[in-house]
Amino acid sequence: MGQHQFEISYVFEYLVKLLPSLKITLLIVFSSILIGAAVGLLVALPRLYRIPVLQRLSGIYVSFFRGTPILIQLFLFYYGMPEMLKLIGIDVSRTSALYFVILTYSLHSGAYISELIRGAVAAVDRGQVEAAYAMGMSGYQAFSRIVLPQALAISIPVFANLVIGNLKDTSLAFSLGIMEMSGTARTISALSQRFVEIYIALAILYLLISLALQKLFVRLERHLFRHEPAAAAAKREPRGKRTFFRKFGSVTDIPGKEARL
Amino acid sequence: MIKLTQIKKSYGRHQVLKGIDLTVEKGEVVAILGPSGSGKTTLLRCMNYLERPSEGEITIDGFTVNCKRPSKSDIHSLRKQSAMVFQQYNLFRHKTALENVMEGLVVVQKVPKEQARKRSIELLEKVGLGSKLDAYPSQLSGGQQQRVGIARALALNPKVILFDEPTSSLDPELVGEVLSVIRKIAREGITMIIVTHEMSFAQEVAGHVIFIDDGMIVERGTPNELFNSPKEERTKQFLKRYTPDGVYSI
Ligand SMILES: Nc1ncnc2c1ncn2[C@@H]1O[C@H](COP(=O)(O)OP(=O)(O)O)[C@@H](O)[C@H]1O
Ligand SMILES: [Mg+2]
């Protein structure tokens, strides 16, 4: 690989050097998940309630963002959107690439989140809504008070997968020149030629954030599932594995996005 | 007080209810018997519009809905007239026993929280669950869940409570505790329609018994008439199946 001999001390040095760019990575992840959640709910509703034309549009949107690579989506938005907007007289040529990245990742997450919501709502027992209707609740009351809280709990593992997937996907944003962690790593390695050390440092950072997120979601799930202590505990404690493997395992054990929906 | 006129319901080409007429007086307990698949559940679900009848008219306490073209607010008002106790309990899984009972009071009837809480605790004590206020459904036995279900129905102070086989998902040793709660509220003069396969229970609590087969009311009468001297052949055969020795005495 590089011309230098491997030296562990550089790993630590690069860890510190990469840390500032973590901000950008997290900014992309969290803003896109937040916007994506709002978009996802909006897109899921027409399909849940079978609203004629909107239902079709939602379907097309979801197919596009789930069916094409995110890299292509990034390029399409970054190069294509300014051209389109120019036609209606809006100049975005000076807008930071970061906005395009966040927009793309938001729409991308929105597609997955809408599917996640659909799946989770369908997984809530039909009898729950019927009991709500039978006591005279309106459709909105039944959805917001009975279905949504249960659907949220059900969707946490898939959602965790989505957020962690998103975190890893942000490494593609460097292709538009964004100096998030991967972009920064590339720049530093081009100068120092210490590829191994820097990519080890980079991997460590991604891994640590993934584990932290995973832990957060497990807690959240436990909280949201406090009404089913037995079921939740059984699911979360694979017997005979040690803690470290359990934590690793749970990241991958979670059924994939497609598998669940 | 309750009047059903020519209730019909079809799923596609399969007609499940073929014109049901039924009148229930205030304070009366009516038991509905019939073989599996005869349309008992569908009939109950039509009465609160969980199923949409294809034809007919439903009146509860002076409020009438014509099933040809009901408005959304008609359906909503009709549903507030009744409460339902489900075969599978259908307690809200993410809410405690107390919250389950309070939910309708607070959300639908807009009763202030403290007042709703007080009333709900009373009702849970009444069904013998005063010590389980904070238990989630998953922490309760089937019999306990169904008793919460009954308290939840009572809380709404409905004109009528619809029971759909309230004990048929229960282990045999838990049936008794639920039946005795229903017996207790029957004595308080609450109007009830109960679908059940518990023959001796029906005989004991019901003022009227109705036998449904194949989407039609085959026979109706007092428990004494229906159980001891059924007129229709289909009723006789049904009763024979549920009481092998064919003898029923009060
Ligand atoms: N949603 C449905 N779609 C189609 N057929 C149904 C549906 N619900 C009930 N049925 C049919 O209607 C008939 C009556 O069902 P049901 O009212 O549940 O009977 P019971 O409660 O007396 O056992 C059955 O033949 C059943 O298969
Ligand atoms: Mg039934």
Coordinates of C-alpha atoms and ligand atoms in Angstrom, one line a residue:
Chain A
M1 CA 0.0 0.0 0.0
G2 CA 1.6 3.3 1.1
Q3 CA 5.3 3.9 1.2
H4 CA 5.3 4.0 5.0
Q5 CA 5.5 1.3 7.6
F6 CA 2.4 0.8 9.7
E7 CA 2.5 2.7 12.9
I8 CA -0.3 2.4 15.4
S9 CA 0.3 5.9 16.8
Y10 CA -0.9 7.4 13.6
V11 CA -4.3 5.7 14.0
F12 CA -4.8 7.8 17.2
E13 CA -3.5 10.9 15.5
Y14 CA -6.0 10.5 12.6
L15 CA -8.8 9.7 15.0
V16 CA -8.4 13.1 16.4
K17 CA -8.0 14.7 13.0
L18 CA -11.1 13.1 11.7
L19 CA -13.2 14.0 14.7
P20 CA -14.2 17.5 13.6
S21 CA -15.7 16.2 10.3
L22 CA -17.9 13.9 12.4
K23 CA -20.2 16.9 12.8
I24 CA -20.9 17.0 9.1
T25 CA -21.6 13.3 9.0
L26 CA -24.0 13.5 11.9
L27 CA -25.6 16.6 10.5
I28 CA -26.4 14.7 7.3
V29 CA -27.7 11.7 9.1
F30 CA -29.9 13.4 11.6
S31 CA -31.4 16.1 9.4
S32 CA -32.1 13.6 6.7
I33 CA -33.8 11.2 9.2
L34 CA -35.8 14.0 10.6
I35 CA -37.0 15.4 7.3
G36 CA -37.3 11.8 6.0
A37 CA -39.7 10.9 8.9
A38 CA -42.0 13.8 8.0
V39 CA -41.9 13.0 4.3
G40 CA -42.3 9.3 5.1
L41 CA -45.4 9.8 7.1
L42 CA -46.9 12.1 4.4
V43 CA -46.1 9.6 1.7
A44 CA -47.4 6.6 3.8
L45 CA -50.8 8.1 4.5
P46 CA -52.2 8.0 1.0
R47 CA -51.2 4.4 0.7
L48 CA -52.6 3.5 4.1
Y49 CA -55.9 5.1 3.4
R50 CA -55.9 4.2 -0.3
I51 CA -56.4 7.8 -1.6
P52 CA -56.7 7.3 -5.4
V53 CA -54.2 9.5 -7.3
L54 CA -51.9 10.3 -4.4
Q55 CA -51.5 6.6 -3.7
R56 CA -50.0 6.1 -7.2
L57 CA -47.7 9.0 -6.8
S58 CA -46.5 7.7 -3.5
G59 CA -45.8 4.4 -5.0
I60 CA -43.7 5.9 -7.8
Y61 CA -41.7 8.0 -5.4
V62 CA -41.0 5.0 -3.2
S63 CA -40.0 2.8 -6.1
F64 CA -37.6 5.3 -7.5
F65 CA -35.7 6.0 -4.2
R66 CA -35.7 2.3 -3.2
G67 CA -34.9 1.1 -6.6
T68 CA -31.9 3.2 -7.6
P69 CA -28.4 3.6 -6.1
I70 CA -28.1 6.5 -3.8
L71 CA -25.0 7.6 -5.6
I72 CA -27.0 8.1 -8.8
Q73 CA -29.7 10.0 -6.8
L74 CA -27.0 12.3 -5.4
F75 CA -25.7 13.1 -8.9
L76 CA -29.1 13.5 -10.3
F77 CA -30.1 16.0 -7.7
Y78 CA -26.8 17.8 -7.6
Y79 CA -26.4 18.2 -11.4
G80 CA -30.0 17.9 -12.5
M81 CA -31.9 20.1 -10.1
P82 CA -30.0 23.4 -10.8
E83 CA -30.8 22.9 -14.5
M84 CA -34.5 22.3 -13.8
L85 CA -34.7 25.3 -11.4
K86 CA -32.9 27.5 -14.0
L87 CA -35.9 26.9 -16.3
I88 CA -38.2 28.6 -13.8
G89 CA -35.7 31.3 -13.1
I90 CA -34.2 30.2 -9.8
D91 CA -30.4 30.2 -9.6
V92 CA -29.0 27.7 -7.2
S93 CA -25.5 27.4 -8.7
R94 CA -24.1 29.0 -5.5
T95 CA -26.0 26.9 -3.1
S96 CA -23.7 24.6 -1.0
A97 CA -23.5 21.0 -2.2
L98 CA -24.4 20.1 1.4
Y99 CA -28.0 21.1 0.9
F100 CA -28.3 18.9 -2.1
V101 CA -26.8 16.0 -0.1
I102 CA -29.2 16.5 2.7
L103 CA -32.1 16.8 0.3
T104 CA -31.2 13.6 -1.4
Y105 CA -30.7 11.6 1.8
S106 CA -33.9 13.0 3.2
L107 CA -35.9 11.9 0.2
H108 CA -34.1 8.6 0.2
S109 CA -34.8 8.0 3.9
G110 CA -38.4 9.2 3.4
A111 CA -39.0 6.4 0.9
Y112 CA -37.8 3.8 3.3
I113 CA -39.6 5.3 6.3
S114 CA -42.9 5.4 4.5
E115 CA -42.5 1.7 3.8
L116 CA -41.6 1.1 7.4
I117 CA -44.7 3.0 8.6
R118 CA -46.9 1.0 6.3
G119 CA -45.4 -2.2 7.5
A120 CA -45.6 -1.3 11.2
V121 CA -49.2 -0.1 10.9
A122 CA -50.2 -3.3 9.2
A123 CA -48.5 -5.2 11.9
V124 CA -50.8 -3.7 14.6
D125 CA -53.6 -6.1 15.4
R126 CA -56.8 -5.2 13.6
G127 CA -58.7 -5.8 16.8
Q128 CA -57.0 -2.7 18.4
V129 CA -58.6 -0.3 15.9
E130 CA -61.9 -2.1 16.1
A131 CA -62.0 -1.7 19.9
A132 CA -61.2 2.0 19.4
Y133 CA -63.9 2.5 16.8
A134 CA -66.4 0.5 18.9
M135 CA -65.9 2.9 21.8
G136 CA -66.7 5.8 19.5
M137 CA -63.2 7.2 18.6
S138 CA -62.7 9.0 15.4
G139 CA -60.4 7.7 12.7
Y140 CA -57.8 10.3 13.8
Q141 CA -58.1 9.4 17.5
A142 CA -57.8 5.7 16.8
F143 CA -54.7 6.3 14.6
S144 CA -52.9 8.7 16.9
R145 CA -53.7 7.2 20.3
I146 CA -53.9 3.5 19.6
V147 CA -52.2 2.5 16.3
L148 CA -49.3 4.9 16.1
P149 CA -47.8 4.2 19.5
Q150 CA -47.9 0.5 18.9
A151 CA -46.6 0.9 15.4
L152 CA -43.7 3.0 16.6
A153 CA -42.6 0.3 19.1
I154 CA -42.8 -2.4 16.4
S155 CA -40.8 -0.3 13.9
I156 CA -37.8 0.5 16.1
P157 CA -35.5 -2.4 15.0
V158 CA -36.1 -1.6 11.3
F159 CA -35.7 2.1 12.0
A160 CA -32.4 1.4 13.8
N161 CA -31.2 -0.4 10.7
L162 CA -32.2 2.5 8.6
V163 CA -30.4 5.1 10.6
I164 CA -27.2 3.0 10.7
G165 CA -27.5 2.3 7.0
N166 CA -27.8 6.0 6.5
L167 CA -24.7 6.7 8.6
K168 CA -22.7 4.4 6.4
D169 CA -24.2 5.8 3.2
T170 CA -23.1 9.3 4.1
S171 CA -19.6 8.1 3.1
L172 CA -20.8 8.6 -0.5
A173 CA -21.3 12.3 0.0
F174 CA -17.6 12.9 -0.5
S175 CA -18.2 12.3 -4.2
L176 CA -19.8 15.7 -4.3
G177 CA -16.9 17.2 -2.4
I178 CA -18.5 17.2 1.0
M179 CA -15.8 17.1 3.8
E180 CA -17.6 14.6 6.1
M181 CA -15.5 11.9 7.7
S182 CA -14.8 9.8 4.5
G183 CA -14.1 12.9 2.4
T184 CA -11.7 14.2 5.1
A185 CA -10.0 10.8 5.3
R186 CA -9.4 10.8 1.6
T187 CA -7.9 14.2 1.6
I188 CA -5.6 13.4 4.6
S189 CA -4.5 10.1 3.1
A190 CA -3.7 11.6 -0.3
L191 CA -1.2 13.9 1.5
S192 CA 0.2 11.5 4.1
Q193 CA 0.0 8.2 2.1
R194 CA -0.8 6.4 5.3
F195 CA -3.8 4.7 4.0
V196 CA -4.1 1.8 6.4
E197 CA -3.8 3.9 9.5
I198 CA -6.4 6.4 8.4
Y199 CA -8.9 3.9 7.2
I200 CA -8.5 2.0 10.4
A201 CA -9.3 5.2 12.3
L202 CA -12.2 5.9 10.0
A203 CA -13.6 2.4 10.5
I204 CA -13.3 2.8 14.3
L205 CA -15.3 6.0 14.2
Y206 CA -18.1 4.5 12.1
L207 CA -18.2 1.5 14.3
L208 CA -18.4 3.5 17.6
I209 CA -21.2 5.6 16.3
S210 CA -23.1 2.6 15.1
L211 CA -22.7 0.9 18.4
A212 CA -23.8 4.0 20.3
L213 CA -26.9 4.3 18.0
Q214 CA -27.7 0.6 18.5
K215 CA -27.6 1.0 22.2
L216 CA -29.8 4.0 22.1
F217 CA -32.4 2.2 20.0
V218 CA -32.4 -0.9 22.2
R219 CA -33.2 1.4 25.1
L220 CA -35.8 3.2 23.1
E221 CA -37.4 -0.1 22.1
R222 CA -37.4 -1.4 25.7
H223 CA -39.1 1.8 26.7
L224 CA -41.7 1.7 24.0
F225 CA -42.3 -2.0 24.6
R226 CA -42.6 -1.7 28.4
H227 CA -46.1 -3.1 28.0
E228 CA -44.7 -6.5 26.7
P229 CA -41.8 -7.1 29.1
A230 CA -41.7 -10.8 28.4
A231 CA -41.7 -10.7 24.7
A232 CA -39.2 -7.9 24.5
A233 CA -36.7 -9.6 26.8
A234 CA -36.9 -12.9 25.0
K235 CA -36.2 -11.2 21.7
R236 CA -33.3 -9.2 23.0
E237 CA -31.3 -11.8 25.0
P238 CA -30.0 -14.5 22.7
R239 CA -28.9 -17.1 25.1
G240 CA -25.2 -18.0 25.5
K241 CA -23.7 -15.1 23.7
R242 CA -21.4 -12.7 25.5
T243 CA -22.2 -9.1 25.7
F244 CA -19.8 -8.0 23.0
F245 CA -21.1 -10.4 20.4
R246 CA -24.7 -9.7 21.5
K247 CA -24.2 -6.0 20.7
F248 CA -22.5 -6.8 17.4
G249 CA -25.0 -9.5 16.6
S250 CA -28.0 -7.3 17.2
V251 CA -26.8 -4.8 14.6
T252 CA -26.9 -7.6 12.0
D253 CA -29.6 -9.8 13.5
I254 CA -32.2 -7.1 12.9
P255 CA -34.3 -8.2 9.9
G256 CA -33.3 -6.2 6.9
K257 CA -35.4 -3.3 5.6
E258 CA -37.0 -5.4 2.8
A259 CA -37.3 -8.5 4.9
R260 CA -39.6 -6.8 7.3
L261 CA -41.9 -5.0 4.9
Chain B
M1 CA -85.3 0.3 22.8
I2 CA -83.2 -1.5 20.2
K3 CA -84.8 -2.3 16.9
L4 CA -83.2 -4.0 14.0
T5 CA -85.2 -4.1 10.8
Q6 CA -84.3 -6.4 7.9
I7 CA -80.6 -6.4 8.4
K8 CA -78.9 -7.9 5.5
K9 CA -75.2 -8.4 4.9
S10 CA -73.3 -9.9 2.0
Y11 CA -69.6 -10.6 1.4
G12 CA -69.4 -10.6 -2.4
R13 CA -72.1 -13.1 -3.5
H14 CA -72.2 -14.8 -0.2
Q15 CA -75.2 -13.5 1.8
V16 CA -74.3 -13.9 5.5
L17 CA -77.3 -12.2 7.0
K18 CA -80.6 -12.7 5.3
G19 CA -82.9 -10.1 6.9
I20 CA -82.7 -10.1 10.7
D21 CA -85.5 -8.4 12.7
L22 CA -84.9 -8.0 16.3
T23 CA -86.3 -5.9 19.2
V24 CA -84.7 -5.7 22.6
E25 CA -86.4 -3.9 25.5
K26 CA -84.5 -1.7 27.9
G27 CA -82.8 -3.7 30.7
E28 CA -83.3 -6.9 28.8
V29 CA -80.6 -9.6 28.4
V30 CA -80.8 -11.4 25.0
A31 CA -78.7 -14.4 24.3
I32 CA -77.9 -15.3 20.7
L33 CA -77.2 -19.0 20.0
G34 CA -76.3 -20.6 16.7
P35 CA -73.7 -22.8 15.0
S36 CA -70.3 -21.5 14.0
G37 CA -70.5 -19.5 10.8
S38 CA -74.2 -18.7 11.1
G39 CA -73.6 -15.0 11.3
K40 CA -73.8 -14.2 15.0
T41 CA -70.6 -12.1 15.0
T42 CA -71.5 -10.4 11.8
L43 CA -74.9 -9.4 13.3
L44 CA -73.3 -7.9 16.4
R45 CA -70.7 -6.1 14.3
C46 CA -73.4 -4.6 12.1
M47 CA -75.0 -3.1 15.2
N48 CA -72.0 -0.8 15.8
Y49 CA -71.0 -0.6 12.2
L50 CA -67.7 -2.4 12.5
E51 CA -69.3 -4.2 9.5
R52 CA -71.4 -2.2 7.1
P53 CA -74.8 -3.8 6.6
S54 CA -75.9 -4.0 3.0
E55 CA -79.5 -3.2 3.9
G56 CA -81.7 -2.5 6.8
E57 CA -82.3 -0.1 9.6
I58 CA -80.8 0.1 13.1
T59 CA -82.4 2.0 16.0
I60 CA -80.9 2.3 19.4
D61 CA -82.6 4.4 22.0
G62 CA -84.5 6.5 19.4
F63 CA -81.5 7.1 17.2
T64 CA -82.0 5.5 13.8
V65 CA -79.5 4.8 11.0
N66 CA -80.6 3.7 7.6
C67 CA -78.0 1.4 6.2
K68 CA -78.6 2.5 2.6
R69 CA -76.6 5.7 3.0
P70 CA -75.5 6.5 6.5
S71 CA -73.4 9.6 7.0
K72 CA -70.1 9.5 8.9
S73 CA -71.6 11.3 11.8
D74 CA -74.5 8.8 11.9
I75 CA -72.1 6.0 12.2
H76 CA -70.2 7.9 14.9
S77 CA -73.3 8.6 16.9
L78 CA -74.5 5.0 16.6
R79 CA -71.2 3.7 17.9
K80 CA -71.4 5.9 20.9
Q81 CA -74.7 4.2 21.8
S82 CA -73.2 0.8 22.4
A83 CA -70.1 -0.8 23.8
M84 CA -68.5 -4.1 22.7
V85 CA -66.8 -7.0 24.6
F86 CA -64.7 -9.0 22.1
Q87 CA -64.0 -12.6 21.9
Q88 CA -60.2 -11.8 21.8
Y89 CA -60.6 -9.1 24.5
N90 CA -58.9 -6.5 22.3
L91 CA -57.5 -4.5 25.2
F92 CA -55.2 -1.7 24.1
R93 CA -51.9 -3.5 24.5
H94 CA -49.8 -0.4 25.3
K95 CA -52.1 0.8 28.1
T96 CA -52.6 -0.4 31.6
A97 CA -55.8 -1.9 32.9
L98 CA -56.7 1.5 34.4
E99 CA -55.8 3.4 31.2
N100 CA -57.8 1.0 29.1
V101 CA -60.9 1.8 31.1
M102 CA -60.2 5.5 31.3
E103 CA -59.5 5.9 27.6
G104 CA -63.1 6.1 26.3
L105 CA -64.1 8.4 29.2
V106 CA -61.3 10.8 28.6
V107 CA -61.0 10.7 24.8
V108 CA -64.6 10.1 23.6
Q109 CA -66.7 11.5 26.4
K110 CA -64.2 14.2 27.4
V111 CA -64.7 13.5 31.1
P112 CA -62.0 15.3 33.2
K113 CA -59.1 13.0 33.9
E114 CA -59.4 12.9 37.7
Q115 CA -63.1 12.1 37.5
A116 CA -62.5 9.4 34.8
R117 CA -59.8 7.9 37.0
K118 CA -62.0 7.6 40.0
R119 CA -64.8 6.1 38.0
S120 CA -62.5 3.6 36.3
I121 CA -61.0 2.5 39.6
E122 CA -64.5 1.8 40.9
L123 CA -65.3 -0.2 37.9
L124 CA -62.1 -2.3 38.1
E125 CA -62.9 -2.9 41.7
K126 CA -66.3 -4.0 40.7
V127 CA -65.0 -6.7 38.3
G128 CA -62.5 -7.8 41.0
L129 CA -59.4 -6.2 39.6
G130 CA -58.8 -3.4 42.1
S131 CA -55.2 -4.7 42.6
K132 CA -54.3 -4.8 38.9
L133 CA -54.8 -1.2 38.0
D134 CA -51.3 -0.7 36.7
A135 CA -50.9 -4.1 35.0
Y136 CA -50.5 -4.3 31.2
P137 CA -52.7 -6.7 29.3
S138 CA -49.7 -9.0 28.7
Q139 CA -49.4 -9.4 32.4
L140 CA -53.0 -10.5 33.0
S141 CA -54.7 -13.9 32.5
G142 CA -57.3 -14.2 29.8
G143 CA -60.1 -14.1 32.4
Q144 CA -58.6 -10.9 33.9
Q145 CA -58.2 -9.3 30.5
Q146 CA -61.8 -10.0 29.7
R147 CA -62.9 -8.5 33.0
V148 CA -61.0 -5.4 32.1
G149 CA -62.8 -5.5 28.8
I150 CA -66.1 -5.6 30.6
A151 CA -65.1 -2.7 32.9
R152 CA -64.0 -0.8 29.8
A153 CA -67.4 -1.3 28.2
L154 CA -69.3 -0.4 31.4
A155 CA -67.3 2.9 31.7
L156 CA -68.9 4.3 28.6
N157 CA -72.3 3.9 30.2
P158 CA -73.7 2.6 26.9
K159 CA -77.3 2.0 26.1
V160 CA -76.4 -1.6 25.3
I161 CA -73.4 -3.9 25.7
L162 CA -72.7 -6.3 22.9
F163 CA -70.8 -9.5 24.0
D164 CA -69.3 -11.7 21.3
E165 CA -68.6 -15.0 22.8
P166 CA -66.9 -13.4 25.8
T167 CA -65.6 -16.7 27.2
S168 CA -64.8 -18.9 24.3
S169 CA -61.1 -17.9 24.1
L170 CA -60.7 -18.7 27.8
D171 CA -59.3 -21.8 29.5
P172 CA -62.2 -23.7 31.1
E173 CA -61.1 -22.8 34.6
L174 CA -61.3 -19.1 33.8
V175 CA -64.8 -19.1 32.3
G176 CA -66.5 -18.9 35.7
E177 CA -65.0 -15.6 36.9
V178 CA -66.0 -13.9 33.7
L179 CA -69.5 -15.3 33.7
S180 CA -70.1 -14.3 37.3
V181 CA -69.1 -10.7 36.4
I182 CA -71.6 -10.7 33.5
R183 CA -74.2 -12.2 35.8
K184 CA -73.6 -9.4 38.3
I185 CA -74.1 -6.6 35.8
A186 CA -77.1 -8.3 34.2
R187 CA -78.8 -8.0 37.6
E188 CA -78.2 -4.3 37.5
G189 CA -80.5 -3.9 34.6
I190 CA -78.0 -3.1 31.9
T191 CA -79.3 -4.0 28.4
M192 CA -77.1 -6.7 26.9
I193 CA -76.9 -8.8 23.8
I194 CA -74.7 -11.9 24.4
V195 CA -73.5 -14.3 21.8
T196 CA -72.5 -17.4 23.7
H197 CA -72.1 -21.2 23.6
E198 CA -72.6 -21.4 27.4
M199 CA -76.0 -22.9 27.3
S200 CA -76.8 -23.1 31.0
F201 CA -75.5 -19.5 31.4
A202 CA -77.8 -18.3 28.6
Q203 CA -80.6 -20.1 30.2
E204 CA -79.9 -18.5 33.5
V205 CA -79.3 -14.8 32.6
A206 CA -81.3 -14.2 29.4
G207 CA -84.8 -13.0 29.3
H208 CA -85.0 -14.0 25.6
V209 CA -83.0 -16.5 23.6
I210 CA -82.6 -16.3 19.9
F211 CA -81.4 -19.1 17.7
I212 CA -79.7 -18.1 14.4
D213 CA -78.8 -20.5 11.6
D214 CA -77.6 -19.7 8.2
G215 CA -78.1 -15.9 8.5
M216 CA -81.7 -16.1 9.7
I217 CA -83.5 -16.2 13.0
V218 CA -84.9 -19.7 13.2
E219 CA -86.6 -19.5 16.5
R220 CA -86.9 -17.1 19.5
G221 CA -88.5 -17.3 22.9
T222 CA -88.0 -17.4 26.6
P223 CA -85.2 -19.7 27.8
N224 CA -87.8 -22.1 29.0
E225 CA -89.5 -22.3 25.6
L226 CA -86.4 -22.5 23.6
F227 CA -84.4 -25.0 25.7
N228 CA -87.2 -27.2 26.9
S229 CA -89.7 -27.2 24.1
P230 CA -88.0 -26.0 20.9
K231 CA -90.4 -26.1 17.9
E232 CA -88.0 -26.1 15.0
E233 CA -86.1 -29.1 13.9
R234 CA -82.8 -27.1 13.4
T235 CA -83.1 -25.8 17.0
K236 CA -83.6 -29.3 18.3
Q237 CA -80.6 -30.6 16.5
F238 CA -78.4 -27.8 17.6
L239 CA -79.3 -28.2 21.2
K240 CA -78.8 -31.9 21.0
R241 CA -75.2 -31.3 19.9
Y242 CA -74.5 -29.0 22.8
T243 CA -76.3 -31.2 25.4
P244 CA -75.6 -34.8 24.5
D245 CA -78.3 -36.2 26.7
G246 CA -80.9 -33.7 25.3
V247 CA -82.2 -32.9 28.7
Y248 CA -82.4 -29.4 30.0
S249 CA -83.9 -28.4 33.2
I250 CA -84.0 -25.1 35.0
Ligands
LIG1 N1 -64.7 -10.3 6.3 C1 -65.4 -11.4 5.8 N2 -65.3 -11.7 4.5 C2 -65.9 -12.7 3.9 N3 -66.7 -13.6 4.6 C3 -66.8 -13.4 5.9 C4 -66.2 -12.3 6.6 N4 -66.5 -12.3 7.9 C5 -67.3 -13.4 8.0 N5 -67.5 -14.0 6.9 C6 -68.4 -15.2 6.7 O1 -69.6 -14.9 7.2 C7 -70.2 -16.1 7.8 C8 -70.7 -15.7 9.2 O2 -69.5 -15.4 10.0 P1 -69.7 -15.0 11.5 O3 -70.6 -13.9 11.7 O4 -68.3 -14.8 12.0 O5 -70.3 -16.4 12.2 P2 -70.4 -16.8 13.7 O6 -70.0 -15.6 14.5 O7 -71.8 -17.1 13.8 O8 -69.5 -18.0 13.8 C9 -69.1 -17.1 7.7 O9 -69.5 -18.0 6.7 C10 -67.9 -16.4 7.4 O10 -67.0 -17.2 6.7
MG2 MG -68.4 -15.6 16.0

